[in-house]
Each structure stands twice: as C-alpha cells, then as structure tokens.
PDB file of N, CA and C in Angstrom:
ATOM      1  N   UNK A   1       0.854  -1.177   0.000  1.00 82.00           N
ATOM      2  CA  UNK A   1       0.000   0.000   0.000  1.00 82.00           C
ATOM      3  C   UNK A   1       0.900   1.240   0.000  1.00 82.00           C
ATOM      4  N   UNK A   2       0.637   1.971  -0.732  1.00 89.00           N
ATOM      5  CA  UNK A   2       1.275   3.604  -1.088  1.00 89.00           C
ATOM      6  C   UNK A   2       0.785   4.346  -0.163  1.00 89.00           C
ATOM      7  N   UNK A   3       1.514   5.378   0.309  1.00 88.00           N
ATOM      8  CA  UNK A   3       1.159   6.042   1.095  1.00 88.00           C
ATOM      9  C   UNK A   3       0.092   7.163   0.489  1.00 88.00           C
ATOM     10  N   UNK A   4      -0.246   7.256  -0.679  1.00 86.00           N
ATOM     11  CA  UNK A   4      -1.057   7.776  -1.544  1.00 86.00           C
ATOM     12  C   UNK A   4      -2.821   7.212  -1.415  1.00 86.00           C
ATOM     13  N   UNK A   5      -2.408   5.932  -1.769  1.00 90.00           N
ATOM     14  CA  UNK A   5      -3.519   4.868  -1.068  1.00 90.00           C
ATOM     15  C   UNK A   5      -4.472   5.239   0.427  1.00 90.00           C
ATOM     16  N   UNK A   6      -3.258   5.031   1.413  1.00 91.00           N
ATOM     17  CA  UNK A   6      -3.455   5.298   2.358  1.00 91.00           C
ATOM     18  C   UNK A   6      -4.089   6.286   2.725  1.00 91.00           C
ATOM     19  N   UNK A   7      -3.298   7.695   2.496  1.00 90.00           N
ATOM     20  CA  UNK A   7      -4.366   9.078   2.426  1.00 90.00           C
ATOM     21  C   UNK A   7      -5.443   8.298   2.130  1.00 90.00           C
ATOM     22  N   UNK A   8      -5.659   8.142   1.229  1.00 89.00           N
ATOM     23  CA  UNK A   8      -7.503   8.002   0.144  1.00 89.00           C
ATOM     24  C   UNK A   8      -8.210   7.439   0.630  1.00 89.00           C
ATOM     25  N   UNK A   9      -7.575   6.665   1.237  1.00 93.00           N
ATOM     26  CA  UNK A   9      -8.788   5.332   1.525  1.00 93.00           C
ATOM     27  C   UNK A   9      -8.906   4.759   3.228  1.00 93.00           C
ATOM     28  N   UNK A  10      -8.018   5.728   4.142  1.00 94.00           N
ATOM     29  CA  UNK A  10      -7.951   5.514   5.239  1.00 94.00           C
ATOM     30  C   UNK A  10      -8.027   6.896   5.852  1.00 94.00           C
ATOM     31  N   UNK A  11      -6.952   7.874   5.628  1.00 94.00           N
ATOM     32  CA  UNK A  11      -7.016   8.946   6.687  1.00 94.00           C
ATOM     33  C   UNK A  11      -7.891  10.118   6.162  1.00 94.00           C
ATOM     34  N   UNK A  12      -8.779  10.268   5.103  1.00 94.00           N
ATOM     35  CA  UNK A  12      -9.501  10.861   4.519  1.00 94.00           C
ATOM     36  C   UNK A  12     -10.688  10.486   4.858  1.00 94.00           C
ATOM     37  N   UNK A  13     -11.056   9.159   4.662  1.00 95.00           N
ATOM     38  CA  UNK A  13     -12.262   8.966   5.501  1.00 95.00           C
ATOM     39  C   UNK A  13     -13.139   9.347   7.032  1.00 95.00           C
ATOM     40  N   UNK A  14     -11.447   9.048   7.546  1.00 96.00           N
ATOM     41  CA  UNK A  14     -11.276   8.631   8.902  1.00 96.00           C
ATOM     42  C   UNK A  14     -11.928  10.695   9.234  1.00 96.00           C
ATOM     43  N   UNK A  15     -10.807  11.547   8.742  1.00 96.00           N
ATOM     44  CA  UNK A  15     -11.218  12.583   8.786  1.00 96.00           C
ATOM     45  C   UNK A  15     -12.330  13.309   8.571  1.00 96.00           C
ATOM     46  N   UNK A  16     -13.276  12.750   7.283  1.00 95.00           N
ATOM     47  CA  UNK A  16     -14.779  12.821   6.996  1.00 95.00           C
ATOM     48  C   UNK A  16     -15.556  12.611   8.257  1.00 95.00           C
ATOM     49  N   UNK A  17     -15.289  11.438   8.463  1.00 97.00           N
ATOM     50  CA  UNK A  17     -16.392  11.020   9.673  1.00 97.00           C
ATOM     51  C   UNK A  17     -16.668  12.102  10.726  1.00 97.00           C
ATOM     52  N   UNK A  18     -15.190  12.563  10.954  1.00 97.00           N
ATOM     53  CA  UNK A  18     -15.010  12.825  12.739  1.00 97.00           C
ATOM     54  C   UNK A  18     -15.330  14.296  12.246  1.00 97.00           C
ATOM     55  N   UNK A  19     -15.437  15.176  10.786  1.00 96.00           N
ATOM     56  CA  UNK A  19     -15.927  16.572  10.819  1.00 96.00           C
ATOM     57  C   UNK A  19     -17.556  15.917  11.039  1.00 96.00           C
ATOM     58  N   UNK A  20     -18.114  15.232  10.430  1.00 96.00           N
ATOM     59  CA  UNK A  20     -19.667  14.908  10.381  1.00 96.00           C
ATOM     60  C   UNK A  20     -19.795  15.041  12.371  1.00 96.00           C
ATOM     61  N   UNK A  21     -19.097  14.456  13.148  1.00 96.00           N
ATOM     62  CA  UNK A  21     -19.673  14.194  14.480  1.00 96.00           C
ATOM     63  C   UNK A  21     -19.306  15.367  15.646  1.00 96.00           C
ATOM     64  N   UNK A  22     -18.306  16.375  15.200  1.00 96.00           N
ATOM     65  CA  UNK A  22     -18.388  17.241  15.639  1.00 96.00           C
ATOM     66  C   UNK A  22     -19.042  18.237  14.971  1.00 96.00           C
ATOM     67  N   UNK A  23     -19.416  18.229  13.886  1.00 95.00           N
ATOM     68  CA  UNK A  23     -20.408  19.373  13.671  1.00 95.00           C
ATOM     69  C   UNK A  23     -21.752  19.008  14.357  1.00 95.00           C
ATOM     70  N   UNK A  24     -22.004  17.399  14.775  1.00 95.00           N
ATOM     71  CA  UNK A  24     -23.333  16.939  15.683  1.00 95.00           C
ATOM     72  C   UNK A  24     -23.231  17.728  16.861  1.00 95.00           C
ATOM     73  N   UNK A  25     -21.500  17.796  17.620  1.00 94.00           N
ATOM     74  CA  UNK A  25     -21.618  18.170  18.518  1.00 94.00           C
ATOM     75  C   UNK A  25     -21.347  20.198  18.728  1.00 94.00           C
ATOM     76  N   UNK A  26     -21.474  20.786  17.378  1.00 93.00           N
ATOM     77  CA  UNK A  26     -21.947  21.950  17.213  1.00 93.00           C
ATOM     78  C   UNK A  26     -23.261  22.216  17.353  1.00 93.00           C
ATOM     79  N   UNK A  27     -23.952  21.447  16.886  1.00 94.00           N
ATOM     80  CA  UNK A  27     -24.998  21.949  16.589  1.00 94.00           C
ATOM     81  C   UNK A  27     -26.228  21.494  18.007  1.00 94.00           C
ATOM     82  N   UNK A  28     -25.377  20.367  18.404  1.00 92.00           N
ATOM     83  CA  UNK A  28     -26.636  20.058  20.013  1.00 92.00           C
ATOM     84  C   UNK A  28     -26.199  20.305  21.162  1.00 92.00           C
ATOM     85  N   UNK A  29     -24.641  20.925  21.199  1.00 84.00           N
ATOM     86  CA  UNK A  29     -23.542  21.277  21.822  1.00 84.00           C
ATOM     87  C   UNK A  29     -24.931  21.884  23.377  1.00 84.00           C
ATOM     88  N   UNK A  30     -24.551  21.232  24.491  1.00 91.00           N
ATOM     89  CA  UNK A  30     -25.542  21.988  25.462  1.00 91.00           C
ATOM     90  C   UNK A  30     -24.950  23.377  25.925  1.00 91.00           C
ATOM     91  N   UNK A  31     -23.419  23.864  25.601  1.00 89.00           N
ATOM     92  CA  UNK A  31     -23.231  25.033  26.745  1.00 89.00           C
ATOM     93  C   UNK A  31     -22.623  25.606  24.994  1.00 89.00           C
ATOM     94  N   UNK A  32     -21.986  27.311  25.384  1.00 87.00           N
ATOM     95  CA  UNK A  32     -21.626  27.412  24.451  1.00 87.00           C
ATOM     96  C   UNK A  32     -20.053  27.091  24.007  1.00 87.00           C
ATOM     97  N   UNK A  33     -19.486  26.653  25.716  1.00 88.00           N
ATOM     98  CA  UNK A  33     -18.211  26.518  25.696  1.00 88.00           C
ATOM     99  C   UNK A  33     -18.077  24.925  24.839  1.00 88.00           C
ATOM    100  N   UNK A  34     -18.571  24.062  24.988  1.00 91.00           N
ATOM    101  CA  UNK A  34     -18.740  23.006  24.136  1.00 91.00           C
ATOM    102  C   UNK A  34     -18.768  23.226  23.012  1.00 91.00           C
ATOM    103  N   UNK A  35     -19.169  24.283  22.340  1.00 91.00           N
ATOM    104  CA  UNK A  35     -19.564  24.735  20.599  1.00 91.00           C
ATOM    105  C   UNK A  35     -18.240  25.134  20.396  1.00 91.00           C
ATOM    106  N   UNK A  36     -17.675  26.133  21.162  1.00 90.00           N
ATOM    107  CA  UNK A  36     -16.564  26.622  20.692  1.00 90.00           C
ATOM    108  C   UNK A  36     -15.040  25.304  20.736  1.00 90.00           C
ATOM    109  N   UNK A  37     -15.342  24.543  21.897  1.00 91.00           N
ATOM    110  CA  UNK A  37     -14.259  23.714  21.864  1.00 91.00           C
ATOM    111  C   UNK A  37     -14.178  22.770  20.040  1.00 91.00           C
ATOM    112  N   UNK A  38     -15.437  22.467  19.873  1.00 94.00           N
ATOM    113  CA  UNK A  38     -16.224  21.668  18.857  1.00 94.00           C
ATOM    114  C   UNK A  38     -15.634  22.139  17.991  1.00 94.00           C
ATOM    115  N   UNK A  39     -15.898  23.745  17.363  1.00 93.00           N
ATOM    116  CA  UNK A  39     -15.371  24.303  16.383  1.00 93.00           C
ATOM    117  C   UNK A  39     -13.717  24.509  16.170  1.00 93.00           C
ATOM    118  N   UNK A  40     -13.384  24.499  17.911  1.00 94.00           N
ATOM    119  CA  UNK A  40     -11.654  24.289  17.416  1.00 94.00           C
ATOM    120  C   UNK A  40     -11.071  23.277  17.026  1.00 94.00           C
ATOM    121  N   UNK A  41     -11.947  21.855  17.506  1.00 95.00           N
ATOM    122  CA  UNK A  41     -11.538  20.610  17.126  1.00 95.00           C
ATOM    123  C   UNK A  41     -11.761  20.592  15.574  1.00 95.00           C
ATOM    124  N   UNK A  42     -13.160  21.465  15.057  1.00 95.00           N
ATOM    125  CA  UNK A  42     -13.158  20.951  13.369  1.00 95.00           C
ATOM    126  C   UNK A  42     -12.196  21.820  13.152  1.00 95.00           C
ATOM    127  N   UNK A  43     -11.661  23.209  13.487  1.00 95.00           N
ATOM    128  CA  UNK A  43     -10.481  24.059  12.664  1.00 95.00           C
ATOM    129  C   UNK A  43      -9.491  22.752  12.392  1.00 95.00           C
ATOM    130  N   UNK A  44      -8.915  22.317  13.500  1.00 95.00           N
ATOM    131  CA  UNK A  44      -7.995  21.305  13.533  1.00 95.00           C
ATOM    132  C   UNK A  44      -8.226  20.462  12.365  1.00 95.00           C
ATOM    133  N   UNK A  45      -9.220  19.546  12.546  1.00 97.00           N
ATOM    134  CA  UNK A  45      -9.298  18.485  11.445  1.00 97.00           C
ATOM    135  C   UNK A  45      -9.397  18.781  10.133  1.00 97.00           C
ATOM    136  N   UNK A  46      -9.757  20.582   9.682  1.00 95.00           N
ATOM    137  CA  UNK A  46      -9.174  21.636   8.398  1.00 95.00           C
ATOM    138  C   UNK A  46      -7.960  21.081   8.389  1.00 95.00           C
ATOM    139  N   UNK A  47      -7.216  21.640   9.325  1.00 96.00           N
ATOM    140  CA  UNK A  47      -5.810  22.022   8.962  1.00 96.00           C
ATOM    141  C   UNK A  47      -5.332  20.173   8.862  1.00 96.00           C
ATOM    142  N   UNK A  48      -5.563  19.400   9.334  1.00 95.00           N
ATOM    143  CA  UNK A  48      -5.631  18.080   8.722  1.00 95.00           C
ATOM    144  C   UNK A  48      -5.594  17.894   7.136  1.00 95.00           C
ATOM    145  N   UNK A  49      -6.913  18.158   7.144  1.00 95.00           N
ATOM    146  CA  UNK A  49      -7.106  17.717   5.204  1.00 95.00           C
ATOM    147  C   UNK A  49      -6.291  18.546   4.859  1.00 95.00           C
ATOM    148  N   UNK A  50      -5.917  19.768   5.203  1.00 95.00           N
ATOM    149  CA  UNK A  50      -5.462  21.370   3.772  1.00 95.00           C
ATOM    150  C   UNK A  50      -4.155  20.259   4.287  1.00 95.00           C
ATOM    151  N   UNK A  51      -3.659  19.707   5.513  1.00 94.00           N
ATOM    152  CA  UNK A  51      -2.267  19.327   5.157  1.00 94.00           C
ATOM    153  C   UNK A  51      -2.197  18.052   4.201  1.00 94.00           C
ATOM    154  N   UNK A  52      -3.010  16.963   4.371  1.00 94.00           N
ATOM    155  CA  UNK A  52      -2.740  15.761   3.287  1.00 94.00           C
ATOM    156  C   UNK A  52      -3.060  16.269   2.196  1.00 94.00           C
ATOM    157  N   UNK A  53      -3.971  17.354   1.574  1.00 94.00           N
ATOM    158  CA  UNK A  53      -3.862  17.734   0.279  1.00 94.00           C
ATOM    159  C   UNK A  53      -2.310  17.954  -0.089  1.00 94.00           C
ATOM    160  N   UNK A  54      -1.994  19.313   0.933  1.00 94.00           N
ATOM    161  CA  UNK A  54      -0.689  19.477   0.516  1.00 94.00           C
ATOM    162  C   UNK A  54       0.090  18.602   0.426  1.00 94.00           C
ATOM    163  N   UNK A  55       0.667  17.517   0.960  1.00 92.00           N
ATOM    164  CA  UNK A  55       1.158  16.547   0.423  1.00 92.00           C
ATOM    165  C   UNK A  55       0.950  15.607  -0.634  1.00 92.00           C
ATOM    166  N   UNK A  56      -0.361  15.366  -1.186  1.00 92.00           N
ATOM    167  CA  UNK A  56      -0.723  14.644  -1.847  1.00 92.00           C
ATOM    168  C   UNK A  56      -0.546  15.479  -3.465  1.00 92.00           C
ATOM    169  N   UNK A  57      -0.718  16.728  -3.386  1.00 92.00           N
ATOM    170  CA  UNK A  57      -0.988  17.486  -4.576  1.00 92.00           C
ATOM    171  C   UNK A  57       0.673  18.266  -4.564  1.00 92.00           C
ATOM    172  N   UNK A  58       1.517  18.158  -3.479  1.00 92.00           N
ATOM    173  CA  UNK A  58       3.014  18.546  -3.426  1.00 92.00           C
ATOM    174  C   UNK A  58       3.389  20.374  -3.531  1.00 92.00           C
ATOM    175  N   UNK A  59       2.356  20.772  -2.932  1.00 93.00           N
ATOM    176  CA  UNK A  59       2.323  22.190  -2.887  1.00 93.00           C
ATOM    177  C   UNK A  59       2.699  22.657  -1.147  1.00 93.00           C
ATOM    178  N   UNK A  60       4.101  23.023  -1.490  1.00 91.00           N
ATOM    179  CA  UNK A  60       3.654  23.442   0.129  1.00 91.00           C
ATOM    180  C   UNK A  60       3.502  24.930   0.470  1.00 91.00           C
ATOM    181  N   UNK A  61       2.706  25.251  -0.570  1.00 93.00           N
ATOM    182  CA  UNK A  61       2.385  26.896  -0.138  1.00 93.00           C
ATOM    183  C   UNK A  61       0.777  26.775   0.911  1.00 93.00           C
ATOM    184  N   UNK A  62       0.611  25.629   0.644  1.00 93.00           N
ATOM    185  CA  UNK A  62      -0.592  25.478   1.667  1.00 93.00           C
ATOM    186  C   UNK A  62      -0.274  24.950   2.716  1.00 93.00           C
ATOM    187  N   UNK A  63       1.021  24.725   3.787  1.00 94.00           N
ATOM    188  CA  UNK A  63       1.223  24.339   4.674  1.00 94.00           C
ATOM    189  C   UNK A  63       1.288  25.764   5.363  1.00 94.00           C
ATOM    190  N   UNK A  64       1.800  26.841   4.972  1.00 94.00           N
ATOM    191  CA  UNK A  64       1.683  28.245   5.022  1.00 94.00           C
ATOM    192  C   UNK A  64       0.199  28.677   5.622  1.00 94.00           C
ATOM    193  N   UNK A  65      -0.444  28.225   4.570  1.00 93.00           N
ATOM    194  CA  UNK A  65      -2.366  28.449   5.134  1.00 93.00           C
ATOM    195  C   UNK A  65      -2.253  27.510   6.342  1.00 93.00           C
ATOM    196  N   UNK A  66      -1.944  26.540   6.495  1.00 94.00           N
ATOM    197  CA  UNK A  66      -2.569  25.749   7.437  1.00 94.00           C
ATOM    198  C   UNK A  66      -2.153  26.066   9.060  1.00 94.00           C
ATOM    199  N   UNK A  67      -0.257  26.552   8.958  1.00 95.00           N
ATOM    200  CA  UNK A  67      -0.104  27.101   9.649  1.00 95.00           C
ATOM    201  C   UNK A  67      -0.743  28.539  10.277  1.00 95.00           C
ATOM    202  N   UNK A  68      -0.957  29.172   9.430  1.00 95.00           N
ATOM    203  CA  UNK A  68      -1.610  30.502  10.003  1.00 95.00           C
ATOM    204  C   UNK A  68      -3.528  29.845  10.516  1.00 95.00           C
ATOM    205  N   UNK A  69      -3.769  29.408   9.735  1.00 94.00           N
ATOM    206  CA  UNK A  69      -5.021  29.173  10.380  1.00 94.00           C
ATOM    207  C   UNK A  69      -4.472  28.306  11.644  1.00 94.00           C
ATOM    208  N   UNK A  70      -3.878  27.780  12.293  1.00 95.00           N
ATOM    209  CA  UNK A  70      -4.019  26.919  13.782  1.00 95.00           C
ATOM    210  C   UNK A  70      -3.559  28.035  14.454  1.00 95.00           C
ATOM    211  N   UNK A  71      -2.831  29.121  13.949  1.00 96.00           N
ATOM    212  CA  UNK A  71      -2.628  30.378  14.723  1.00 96.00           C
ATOM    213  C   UNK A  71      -3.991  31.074  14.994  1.00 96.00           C
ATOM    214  N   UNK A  72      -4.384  30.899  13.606  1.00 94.00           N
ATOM    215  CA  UNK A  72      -6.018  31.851  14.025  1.00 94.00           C
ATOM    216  C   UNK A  72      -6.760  31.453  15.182  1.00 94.00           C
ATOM    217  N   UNK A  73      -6.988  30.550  15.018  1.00 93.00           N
ATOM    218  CA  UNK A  73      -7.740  29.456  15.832  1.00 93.00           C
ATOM    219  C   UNK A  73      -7.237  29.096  17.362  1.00 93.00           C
ATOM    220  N   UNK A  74      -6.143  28.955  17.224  1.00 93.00           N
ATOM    221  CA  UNK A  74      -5.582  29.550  18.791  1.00 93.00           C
ATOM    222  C   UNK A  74      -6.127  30.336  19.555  1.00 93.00           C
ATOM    223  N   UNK A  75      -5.329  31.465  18.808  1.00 95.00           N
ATOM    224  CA  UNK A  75      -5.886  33.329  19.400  1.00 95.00           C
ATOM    225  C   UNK A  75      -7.392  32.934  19.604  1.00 95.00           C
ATOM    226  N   UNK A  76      -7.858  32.118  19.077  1.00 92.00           N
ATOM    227  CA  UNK A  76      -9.337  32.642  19.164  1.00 92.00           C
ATOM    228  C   UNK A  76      -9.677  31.985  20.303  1.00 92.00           C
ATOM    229  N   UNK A  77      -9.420  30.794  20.305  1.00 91.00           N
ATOM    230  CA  UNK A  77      -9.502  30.051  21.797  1.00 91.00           C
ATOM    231  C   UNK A  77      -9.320  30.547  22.714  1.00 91.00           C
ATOM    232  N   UNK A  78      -8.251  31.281  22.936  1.00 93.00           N
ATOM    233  CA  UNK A  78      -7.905  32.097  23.694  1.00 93.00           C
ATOM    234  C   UNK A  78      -8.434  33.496  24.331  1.00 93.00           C
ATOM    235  N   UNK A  79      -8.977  34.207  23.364  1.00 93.00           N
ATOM    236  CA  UNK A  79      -9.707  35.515  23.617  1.00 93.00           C
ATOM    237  C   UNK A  79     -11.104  34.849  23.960  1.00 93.00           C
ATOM    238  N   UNK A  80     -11.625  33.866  23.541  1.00 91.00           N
ATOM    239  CA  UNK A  80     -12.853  33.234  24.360  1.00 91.00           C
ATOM    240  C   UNK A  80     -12.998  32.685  26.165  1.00 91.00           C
ATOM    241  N   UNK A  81     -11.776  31.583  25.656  1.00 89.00           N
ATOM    242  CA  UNK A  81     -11.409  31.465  27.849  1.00 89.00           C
ATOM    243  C   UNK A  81     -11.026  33.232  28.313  1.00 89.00           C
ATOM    244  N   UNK A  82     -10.528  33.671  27.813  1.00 92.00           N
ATOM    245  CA  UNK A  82     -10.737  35.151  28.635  1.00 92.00           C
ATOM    246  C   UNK A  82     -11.632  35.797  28.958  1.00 92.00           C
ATOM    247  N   UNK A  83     -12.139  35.682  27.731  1.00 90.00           N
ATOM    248  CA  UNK A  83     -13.649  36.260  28.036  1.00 90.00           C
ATOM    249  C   UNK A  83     -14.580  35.677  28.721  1.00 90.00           C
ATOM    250  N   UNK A  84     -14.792  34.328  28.847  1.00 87.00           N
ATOM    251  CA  UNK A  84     -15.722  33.407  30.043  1.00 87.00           C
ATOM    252  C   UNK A  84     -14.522  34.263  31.249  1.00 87.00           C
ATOM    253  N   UNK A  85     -13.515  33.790  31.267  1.00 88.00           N
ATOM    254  CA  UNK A  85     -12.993  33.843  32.852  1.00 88.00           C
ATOM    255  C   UNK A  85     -13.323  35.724  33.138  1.00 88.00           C
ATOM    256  N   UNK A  86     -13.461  36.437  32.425  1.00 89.00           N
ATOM    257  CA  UNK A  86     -14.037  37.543  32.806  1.00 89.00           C
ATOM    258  C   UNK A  86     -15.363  37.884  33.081  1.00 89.00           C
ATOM    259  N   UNK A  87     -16.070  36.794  32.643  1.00 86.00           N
ATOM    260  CA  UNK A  87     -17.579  37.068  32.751  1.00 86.00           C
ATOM    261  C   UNK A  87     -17.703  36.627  34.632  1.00 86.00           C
ATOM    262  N   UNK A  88     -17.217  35.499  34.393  1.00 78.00           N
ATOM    263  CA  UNK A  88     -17.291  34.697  35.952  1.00 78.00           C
ATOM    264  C   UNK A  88     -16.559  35.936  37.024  1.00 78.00           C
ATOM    265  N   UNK A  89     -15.561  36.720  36.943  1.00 72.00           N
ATOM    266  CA  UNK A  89     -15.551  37.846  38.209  1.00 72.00           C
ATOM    267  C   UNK A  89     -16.507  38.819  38.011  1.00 72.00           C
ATOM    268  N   UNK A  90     -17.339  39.283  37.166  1.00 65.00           N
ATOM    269  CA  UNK A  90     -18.253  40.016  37.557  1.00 65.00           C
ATOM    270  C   UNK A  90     -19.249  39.539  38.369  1.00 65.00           C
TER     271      UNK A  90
END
C-alpha cells in the first residue's frame, strides 16, 4: 500500500467522519463553551485535510495556510477562555 492509497482510503475517511460528528456536537452542543471547543476541534481536522492535500498534490504553499489558520484558531480560543474567565468575576 502507497502512502497515496493510504491518504484516500484511510485517513480521509477517517477525517470525513469525525468533521460529520463534531459538527453533531456543534450543533446540540448543550453550553456554548462546548460549541466553541467543537469548532476548534473541526479548525484542527481543516488544517488536517489542507495538510494531506498538501502533500498529496506537493504544494507546500498550503502548509503556510494551514499554519496561520491553527494560529487563528488559537488566538481565538484564547480571547474566548478570557472572556468566560471575565464574565465569571463580575
């Protein structure tokens, strides 16, 4: 098996699935801190696929994107726990 293969027919799938079950858990998510964790887990599993594309298609100007988006997505995590932990001292 090629590691070409592999992408296709194993870690592509595998990745399909798990955006389908966290967007379940976007969308019935009970608090909102659950939605947001949800949505950082699908950023993640983005920057997943944009990376096996990039390997698969041999461009690495999209490892560039992928990096800056887990930066985005960070910061953002971040300015959110701040903002809960600021809500809670008022």
């Amino acid at each position: 098996m090629t590691l070409g293969t592999y992408f296709d027919y194993v870690i592509l799938p595998i990745l399909t699935l798990s955006v389908l079950l966290v967007f379940i858990r976007i969308w019935k998510g009970p608090s909102v801190v659950d939605r947001v964790v949800a949505l950082d887990v699908m950023i993640t599993i983005g920057i997943g696929i944009i990376t096996i594309y990039a390997i698969r298609q041999n461009q690495e100007v999209l490892m560039d994107v992928a990096i800056i988006l887990a930066l985005i997505a960070f910061l953002g995590t971040i300015a959110f726990s701040y903002y809960i932990e600021k809500q809670k001292d008022d």
